[in-house]
N, CA, C and O atoms as a GROMACS GRO file, in nm:
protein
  384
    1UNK      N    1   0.084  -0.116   0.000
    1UNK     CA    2   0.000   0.000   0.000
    1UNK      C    3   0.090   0.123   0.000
    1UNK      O    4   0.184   0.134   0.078
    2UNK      N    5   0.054   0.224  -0.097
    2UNK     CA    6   0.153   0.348  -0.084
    2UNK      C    7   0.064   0.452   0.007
    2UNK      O    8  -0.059   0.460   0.009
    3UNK      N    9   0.155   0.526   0.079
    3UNK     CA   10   0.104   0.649   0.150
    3UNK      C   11   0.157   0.722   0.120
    3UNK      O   12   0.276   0.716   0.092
    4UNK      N   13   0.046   0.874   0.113
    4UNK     CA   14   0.137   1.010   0.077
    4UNK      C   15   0.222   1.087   0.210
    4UNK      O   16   0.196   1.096   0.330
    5UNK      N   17   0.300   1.119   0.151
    5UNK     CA   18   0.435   1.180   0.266
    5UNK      C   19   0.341   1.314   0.311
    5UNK      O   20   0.277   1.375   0.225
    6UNK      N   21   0.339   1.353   0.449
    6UNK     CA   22   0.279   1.437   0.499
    6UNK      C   23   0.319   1.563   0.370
    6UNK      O   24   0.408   1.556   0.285
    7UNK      N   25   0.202   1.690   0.398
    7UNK     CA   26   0.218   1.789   0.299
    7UNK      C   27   0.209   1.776   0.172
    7UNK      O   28   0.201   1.884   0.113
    8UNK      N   29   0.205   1.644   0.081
    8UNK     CA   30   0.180   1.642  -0.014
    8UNK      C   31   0.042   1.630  -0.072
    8UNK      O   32  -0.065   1.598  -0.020
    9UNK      N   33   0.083   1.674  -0.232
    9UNK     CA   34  -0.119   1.672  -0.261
    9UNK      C   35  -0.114   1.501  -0.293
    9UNK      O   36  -0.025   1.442  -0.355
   10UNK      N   37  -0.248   1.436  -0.227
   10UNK     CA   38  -0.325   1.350  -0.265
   10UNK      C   39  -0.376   1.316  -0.399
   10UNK      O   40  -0.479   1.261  -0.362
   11UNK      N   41  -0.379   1.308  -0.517
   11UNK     CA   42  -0.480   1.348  -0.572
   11UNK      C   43  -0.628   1.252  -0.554
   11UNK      O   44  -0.642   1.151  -0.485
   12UNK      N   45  -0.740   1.325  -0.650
   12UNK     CA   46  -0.844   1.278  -0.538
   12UNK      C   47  -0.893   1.234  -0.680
   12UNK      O   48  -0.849   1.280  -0.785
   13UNK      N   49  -1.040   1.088  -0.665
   13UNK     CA   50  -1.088   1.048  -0.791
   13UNK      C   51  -1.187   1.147  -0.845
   13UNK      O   52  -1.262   1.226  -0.787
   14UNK      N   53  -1.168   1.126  -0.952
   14UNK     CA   54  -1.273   1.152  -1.032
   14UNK      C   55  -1.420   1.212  -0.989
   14UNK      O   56  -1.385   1.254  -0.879
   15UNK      N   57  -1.542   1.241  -0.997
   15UNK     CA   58  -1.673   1.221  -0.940
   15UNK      C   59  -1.765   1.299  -1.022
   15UNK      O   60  -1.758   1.411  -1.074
   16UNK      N   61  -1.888   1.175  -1.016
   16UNK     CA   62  -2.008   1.294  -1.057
   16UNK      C   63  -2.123   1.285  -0.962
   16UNK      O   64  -2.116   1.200  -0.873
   17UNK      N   65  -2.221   1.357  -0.969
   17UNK     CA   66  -2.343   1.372  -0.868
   17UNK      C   67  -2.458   1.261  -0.924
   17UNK      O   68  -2.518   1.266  -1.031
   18UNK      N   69  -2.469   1.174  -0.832
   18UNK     CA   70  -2.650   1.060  -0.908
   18UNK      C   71  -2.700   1.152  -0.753
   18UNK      O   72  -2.659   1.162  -0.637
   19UNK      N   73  -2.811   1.207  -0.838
   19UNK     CA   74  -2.895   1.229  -0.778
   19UNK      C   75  -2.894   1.351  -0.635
   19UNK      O   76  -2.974   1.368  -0.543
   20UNK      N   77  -2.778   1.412  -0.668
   20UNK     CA   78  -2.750   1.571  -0.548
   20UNK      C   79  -2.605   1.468  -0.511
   20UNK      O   80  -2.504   1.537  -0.520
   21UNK      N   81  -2.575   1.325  -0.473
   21UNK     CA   82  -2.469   1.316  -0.378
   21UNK      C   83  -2.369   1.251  -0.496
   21UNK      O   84  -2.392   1.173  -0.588
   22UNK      N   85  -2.252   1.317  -0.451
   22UNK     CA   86  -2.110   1.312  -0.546
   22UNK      C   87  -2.102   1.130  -0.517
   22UNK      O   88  -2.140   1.063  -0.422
   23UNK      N   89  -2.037   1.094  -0.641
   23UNK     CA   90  -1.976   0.942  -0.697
   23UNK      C   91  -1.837   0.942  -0.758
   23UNK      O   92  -1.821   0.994  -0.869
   24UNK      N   93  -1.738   0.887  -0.692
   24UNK     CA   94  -1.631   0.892  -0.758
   24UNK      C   95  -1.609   0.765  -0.820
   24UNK      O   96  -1.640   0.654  -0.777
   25UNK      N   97  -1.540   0.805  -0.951
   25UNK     CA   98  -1.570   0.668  -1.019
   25UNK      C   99  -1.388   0.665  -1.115
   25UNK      O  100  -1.318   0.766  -1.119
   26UNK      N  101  -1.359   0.576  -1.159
   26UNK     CA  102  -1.235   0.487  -1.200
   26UNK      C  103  -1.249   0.578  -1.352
   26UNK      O  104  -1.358   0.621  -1.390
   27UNK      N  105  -1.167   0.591  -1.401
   27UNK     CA  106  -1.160   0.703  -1.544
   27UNK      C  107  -1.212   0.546  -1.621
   27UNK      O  108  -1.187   0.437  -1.569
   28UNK      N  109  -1.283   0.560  -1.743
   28UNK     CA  110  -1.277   0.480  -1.819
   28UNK      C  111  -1.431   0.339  -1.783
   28UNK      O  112  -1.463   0.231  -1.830
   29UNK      N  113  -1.478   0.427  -1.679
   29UNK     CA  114  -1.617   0.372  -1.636
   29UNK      C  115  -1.767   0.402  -1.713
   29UNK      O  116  -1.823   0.507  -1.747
   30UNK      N  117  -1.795   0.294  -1.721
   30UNK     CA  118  -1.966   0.330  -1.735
   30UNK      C  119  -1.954   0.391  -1.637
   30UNK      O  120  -1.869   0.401  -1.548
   31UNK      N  121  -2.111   0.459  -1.677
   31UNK     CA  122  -2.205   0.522  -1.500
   31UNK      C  123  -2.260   0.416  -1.450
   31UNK      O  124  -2.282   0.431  -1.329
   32UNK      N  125  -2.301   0.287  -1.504
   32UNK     CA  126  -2.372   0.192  -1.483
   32UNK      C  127  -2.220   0.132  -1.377
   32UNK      O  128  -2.224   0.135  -1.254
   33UNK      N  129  -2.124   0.094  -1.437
   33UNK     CA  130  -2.004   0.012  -1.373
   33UNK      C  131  -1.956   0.089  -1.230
   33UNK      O  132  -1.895   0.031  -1.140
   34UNK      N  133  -2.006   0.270  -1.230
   34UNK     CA  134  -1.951   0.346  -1.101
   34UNK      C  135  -2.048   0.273  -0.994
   34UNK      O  136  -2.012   0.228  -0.885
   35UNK      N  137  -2.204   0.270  -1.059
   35UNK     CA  138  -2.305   0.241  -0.972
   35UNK      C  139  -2.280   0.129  -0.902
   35UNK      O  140  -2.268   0.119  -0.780
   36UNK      N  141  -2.271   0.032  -1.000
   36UNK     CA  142  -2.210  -0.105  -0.910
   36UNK      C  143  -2.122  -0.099  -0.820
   36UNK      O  144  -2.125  -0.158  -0.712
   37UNK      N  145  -2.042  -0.029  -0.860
   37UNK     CA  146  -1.904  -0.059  -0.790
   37UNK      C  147  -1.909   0.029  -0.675
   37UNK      O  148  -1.806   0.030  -0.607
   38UNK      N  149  -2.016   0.111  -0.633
   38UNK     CA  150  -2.043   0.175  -0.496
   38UNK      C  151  -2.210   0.071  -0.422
   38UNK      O  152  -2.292   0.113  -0.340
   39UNK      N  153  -2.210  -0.017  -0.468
   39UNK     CA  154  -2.301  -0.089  -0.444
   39UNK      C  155  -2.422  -0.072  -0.474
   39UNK      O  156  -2.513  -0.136  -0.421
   40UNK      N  157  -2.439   0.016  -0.565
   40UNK     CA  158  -2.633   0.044  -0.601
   40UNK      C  159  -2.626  -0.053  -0.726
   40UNK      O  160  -2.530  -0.037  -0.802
   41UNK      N  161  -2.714  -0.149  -0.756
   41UNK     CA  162  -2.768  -0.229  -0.782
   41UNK      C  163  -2.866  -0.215  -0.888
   41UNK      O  164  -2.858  -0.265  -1.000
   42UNK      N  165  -2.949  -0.152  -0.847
   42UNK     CA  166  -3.113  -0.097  -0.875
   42UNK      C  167  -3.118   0.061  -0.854
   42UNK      O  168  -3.093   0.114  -0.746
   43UNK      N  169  -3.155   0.132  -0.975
   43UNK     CA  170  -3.147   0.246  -0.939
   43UNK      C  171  -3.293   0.354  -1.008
   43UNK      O  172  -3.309   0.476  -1.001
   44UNK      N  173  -3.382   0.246  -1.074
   44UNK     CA  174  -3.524   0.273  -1.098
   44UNK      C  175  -3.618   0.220  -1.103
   44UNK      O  176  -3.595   0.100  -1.090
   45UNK      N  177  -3.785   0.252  -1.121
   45UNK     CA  178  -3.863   0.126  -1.115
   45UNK      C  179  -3.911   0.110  -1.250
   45UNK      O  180  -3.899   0.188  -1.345
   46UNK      N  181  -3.976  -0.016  -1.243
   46UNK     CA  182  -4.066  -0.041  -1.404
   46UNK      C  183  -4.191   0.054  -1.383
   46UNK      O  184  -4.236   0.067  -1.269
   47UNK      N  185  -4.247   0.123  -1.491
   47UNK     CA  186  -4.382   0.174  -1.507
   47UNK      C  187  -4.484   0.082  -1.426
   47UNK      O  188  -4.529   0.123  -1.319
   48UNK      N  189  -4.517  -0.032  -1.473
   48UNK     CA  190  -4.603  -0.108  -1.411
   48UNK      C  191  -4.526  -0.199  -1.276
   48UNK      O  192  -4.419  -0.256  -1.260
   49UNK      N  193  -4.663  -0.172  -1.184
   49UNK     CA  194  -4.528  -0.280  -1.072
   49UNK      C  195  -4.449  -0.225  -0.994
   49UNK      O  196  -4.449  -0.236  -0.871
   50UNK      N  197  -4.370  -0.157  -1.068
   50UNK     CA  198  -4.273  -0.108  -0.973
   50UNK      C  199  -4.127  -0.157  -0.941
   50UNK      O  200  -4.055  -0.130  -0.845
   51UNK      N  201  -4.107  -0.236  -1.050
   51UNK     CA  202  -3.979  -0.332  -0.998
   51UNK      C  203  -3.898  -0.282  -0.952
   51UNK      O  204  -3.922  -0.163  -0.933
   52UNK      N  205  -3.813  -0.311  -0.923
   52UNK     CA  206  -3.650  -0.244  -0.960
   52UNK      C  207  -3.569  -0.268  -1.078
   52UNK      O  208  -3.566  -0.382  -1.125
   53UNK      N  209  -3.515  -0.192  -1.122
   53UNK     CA  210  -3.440  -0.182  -1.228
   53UNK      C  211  -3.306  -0.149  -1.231
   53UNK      O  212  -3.293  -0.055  -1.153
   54UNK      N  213  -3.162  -0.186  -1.298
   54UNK     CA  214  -3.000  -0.163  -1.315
   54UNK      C  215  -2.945  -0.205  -1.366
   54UNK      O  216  -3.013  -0.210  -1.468
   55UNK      N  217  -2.830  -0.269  -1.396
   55UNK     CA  218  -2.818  -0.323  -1.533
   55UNK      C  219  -2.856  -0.443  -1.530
   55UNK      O  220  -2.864  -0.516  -1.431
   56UNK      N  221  -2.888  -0.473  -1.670
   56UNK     CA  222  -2.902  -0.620  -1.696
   56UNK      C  223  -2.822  -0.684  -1.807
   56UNK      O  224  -2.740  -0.773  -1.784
   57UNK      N  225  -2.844  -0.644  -1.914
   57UNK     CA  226  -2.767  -0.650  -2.029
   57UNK      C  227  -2.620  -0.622  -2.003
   57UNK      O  228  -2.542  -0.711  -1.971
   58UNK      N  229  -2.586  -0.496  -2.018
   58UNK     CA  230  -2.439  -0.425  -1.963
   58UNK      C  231  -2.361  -0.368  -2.170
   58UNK      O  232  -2.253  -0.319  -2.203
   59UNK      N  233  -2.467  -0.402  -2.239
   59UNK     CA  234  -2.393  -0.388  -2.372
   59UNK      C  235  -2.519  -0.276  -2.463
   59UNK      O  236  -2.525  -0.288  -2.585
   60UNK      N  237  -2.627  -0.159  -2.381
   60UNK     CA  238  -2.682  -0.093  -2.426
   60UNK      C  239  -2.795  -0.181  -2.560
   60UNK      O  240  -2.825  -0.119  -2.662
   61UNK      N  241  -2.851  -0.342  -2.534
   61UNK     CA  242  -2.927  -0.394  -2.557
   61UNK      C  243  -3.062  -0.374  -2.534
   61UNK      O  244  -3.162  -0.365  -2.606
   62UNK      N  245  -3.034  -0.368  -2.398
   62UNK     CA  246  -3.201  -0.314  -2.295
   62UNK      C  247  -3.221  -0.165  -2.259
   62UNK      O  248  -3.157  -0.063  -2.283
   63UNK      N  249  -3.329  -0.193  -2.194
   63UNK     CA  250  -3.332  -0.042  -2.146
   63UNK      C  251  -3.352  -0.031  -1.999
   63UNK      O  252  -3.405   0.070  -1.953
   64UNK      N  253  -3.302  -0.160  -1.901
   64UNK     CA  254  -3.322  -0.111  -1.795
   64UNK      C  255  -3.243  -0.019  -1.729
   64UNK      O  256  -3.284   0.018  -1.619
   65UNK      N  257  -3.146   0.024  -1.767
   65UNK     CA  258  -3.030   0.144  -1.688
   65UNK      C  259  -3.043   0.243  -1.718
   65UNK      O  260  -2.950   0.323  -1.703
   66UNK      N  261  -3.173   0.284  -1.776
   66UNK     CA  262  -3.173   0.440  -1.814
   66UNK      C  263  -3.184   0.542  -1.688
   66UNK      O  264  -3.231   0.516  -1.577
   67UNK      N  265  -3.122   0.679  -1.736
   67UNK     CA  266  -3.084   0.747  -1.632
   67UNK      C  267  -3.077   0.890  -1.720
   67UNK      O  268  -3.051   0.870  -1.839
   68UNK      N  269  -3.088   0.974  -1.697
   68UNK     CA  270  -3.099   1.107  -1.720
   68UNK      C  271  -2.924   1.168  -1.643
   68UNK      O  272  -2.867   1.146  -1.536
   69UNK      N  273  -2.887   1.264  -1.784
   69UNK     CA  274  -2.738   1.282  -1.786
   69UNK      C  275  -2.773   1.425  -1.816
   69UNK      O  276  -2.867   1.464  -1.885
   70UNK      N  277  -2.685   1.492  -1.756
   70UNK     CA  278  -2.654   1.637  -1.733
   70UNK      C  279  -2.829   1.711  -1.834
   70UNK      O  280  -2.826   1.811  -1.906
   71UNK      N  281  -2.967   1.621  -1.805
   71UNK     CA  282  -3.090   1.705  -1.867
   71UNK      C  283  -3.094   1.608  -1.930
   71UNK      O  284  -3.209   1.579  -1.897
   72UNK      N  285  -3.062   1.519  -2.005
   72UNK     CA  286  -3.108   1.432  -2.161
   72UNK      C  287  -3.095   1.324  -2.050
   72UNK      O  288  -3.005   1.282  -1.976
   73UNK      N  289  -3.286   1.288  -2.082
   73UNK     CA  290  -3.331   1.173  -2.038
   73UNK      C  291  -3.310   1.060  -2.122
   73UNK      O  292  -3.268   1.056  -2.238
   74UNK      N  293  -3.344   0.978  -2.054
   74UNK     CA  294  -3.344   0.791  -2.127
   74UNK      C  295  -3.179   0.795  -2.171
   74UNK      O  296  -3.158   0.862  -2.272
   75UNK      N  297  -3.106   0.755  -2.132
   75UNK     CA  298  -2.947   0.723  -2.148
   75UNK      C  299  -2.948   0.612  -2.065
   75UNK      O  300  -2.998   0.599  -1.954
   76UNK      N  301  -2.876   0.520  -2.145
   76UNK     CA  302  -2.817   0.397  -2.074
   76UNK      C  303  -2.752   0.388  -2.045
   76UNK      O  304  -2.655   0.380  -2.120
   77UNK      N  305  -2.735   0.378  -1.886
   77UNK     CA  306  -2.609   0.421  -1.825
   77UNK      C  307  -2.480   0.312  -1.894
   77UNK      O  308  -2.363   0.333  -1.926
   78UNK      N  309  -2.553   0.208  -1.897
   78UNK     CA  310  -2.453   0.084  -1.913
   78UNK      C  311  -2.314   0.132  -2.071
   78UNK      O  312  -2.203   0.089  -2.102
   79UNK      N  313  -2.396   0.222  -2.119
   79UNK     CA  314  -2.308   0.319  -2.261
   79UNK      C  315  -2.237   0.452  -2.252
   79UNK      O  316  -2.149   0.493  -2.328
   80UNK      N  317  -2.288   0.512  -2.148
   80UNK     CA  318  -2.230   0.673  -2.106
   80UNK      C  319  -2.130   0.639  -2.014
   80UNK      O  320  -2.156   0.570  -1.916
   81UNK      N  321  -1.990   0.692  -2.041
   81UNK     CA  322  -1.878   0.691  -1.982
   81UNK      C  323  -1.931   0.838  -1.871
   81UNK      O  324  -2.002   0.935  -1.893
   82UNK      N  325  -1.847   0.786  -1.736
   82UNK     CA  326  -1.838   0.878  -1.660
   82UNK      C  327  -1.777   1.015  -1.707
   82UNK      O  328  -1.716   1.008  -1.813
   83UNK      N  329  -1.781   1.095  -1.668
   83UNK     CA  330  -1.721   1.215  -1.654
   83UNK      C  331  -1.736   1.308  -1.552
   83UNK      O  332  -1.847   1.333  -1.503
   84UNK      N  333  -1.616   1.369  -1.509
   84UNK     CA  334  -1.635   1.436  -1.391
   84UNK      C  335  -1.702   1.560  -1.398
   84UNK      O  336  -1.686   1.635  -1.495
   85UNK      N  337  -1.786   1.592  -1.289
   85UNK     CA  338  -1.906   1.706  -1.303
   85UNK      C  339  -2.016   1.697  -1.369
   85UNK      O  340  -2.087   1.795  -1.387
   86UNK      N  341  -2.053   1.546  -1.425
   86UNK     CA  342  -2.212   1.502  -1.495
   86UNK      C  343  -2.293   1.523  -1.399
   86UNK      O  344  -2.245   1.491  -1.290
   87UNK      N  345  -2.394   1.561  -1.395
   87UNK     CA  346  -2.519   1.550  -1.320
   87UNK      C  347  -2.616   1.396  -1.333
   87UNK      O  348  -2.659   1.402  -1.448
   88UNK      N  349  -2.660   1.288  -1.281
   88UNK     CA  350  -2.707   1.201  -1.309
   88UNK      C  351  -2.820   1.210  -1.227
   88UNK      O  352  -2.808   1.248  -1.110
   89UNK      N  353  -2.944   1.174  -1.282
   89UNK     CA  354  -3.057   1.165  -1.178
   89UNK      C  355  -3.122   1.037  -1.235
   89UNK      O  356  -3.138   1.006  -1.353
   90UNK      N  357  -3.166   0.950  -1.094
   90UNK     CA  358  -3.232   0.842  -1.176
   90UNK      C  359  -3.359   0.820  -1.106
   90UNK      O  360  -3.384   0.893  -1.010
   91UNK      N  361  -3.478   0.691  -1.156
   91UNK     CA  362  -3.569   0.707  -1.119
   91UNK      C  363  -3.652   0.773  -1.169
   91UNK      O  364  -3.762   0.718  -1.162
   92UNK      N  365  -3.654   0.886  -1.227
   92UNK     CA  366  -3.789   0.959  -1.274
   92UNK      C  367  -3.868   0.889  -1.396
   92UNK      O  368  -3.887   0.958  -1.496
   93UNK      N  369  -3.906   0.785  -1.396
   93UNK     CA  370  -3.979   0.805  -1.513
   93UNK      C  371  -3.921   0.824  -1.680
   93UNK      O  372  -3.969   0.883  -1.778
   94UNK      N  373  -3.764   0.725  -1.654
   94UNK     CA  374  -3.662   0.763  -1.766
   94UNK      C  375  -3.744   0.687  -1.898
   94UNK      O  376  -3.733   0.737  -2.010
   95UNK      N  377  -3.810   0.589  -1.882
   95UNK     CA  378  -3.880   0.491  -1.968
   95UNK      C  379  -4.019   0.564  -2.045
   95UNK      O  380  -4.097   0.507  -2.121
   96UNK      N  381  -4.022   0.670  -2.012
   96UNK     CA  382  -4.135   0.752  -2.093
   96UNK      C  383  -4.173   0.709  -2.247
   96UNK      O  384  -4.259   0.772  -2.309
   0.00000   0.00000   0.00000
């Protein structure tokens, strides 16, 4: 394990906001692969029912990972590379 020598800069990851709270995520990530990899799973419901929904596919086949990116709804997360300072909101009703 490396540690930084007192006084030095850290540098810090990456991050974008799902939903108001910051996500730091690995350069070269889906948003779908950040989600996982901070443990969210499920991050909308089906119209009918109510399921839960996150990836399933992982190759922009389906449409359960849709997620709304900096305003442009229905994006699959499992296809949109992270970038730092995206806005992500999920849940609303991306399946319109």
């Amino acid at each position: 394990m490396t540690r930084a020598a007192a006084g030095t800069d850290v540098p810090t990851a990456p991050a974008f906001t799902v939903d108001g709270e910051p996500l730091a995520f690995v350069p070269g990530q889906t948003l779908a692969a950040a989600l996982v990899a901070s443990g969210r799973v499920a991050w909308r419901t089906t119209r009918g029912g109510q399921r839960p929904r996150g990836v399933f596919c992982g190759i922009g086949v389906c449409y359960d990972c849709l997620v709304t990116v900096d305003g442009r709804r229905g994006q699959r997360a499992c296809l949109v590379r992270a970038r730092a300072g995206m806005a992500v909101t999920t849940g609303e009703g991306d399946d319109d």
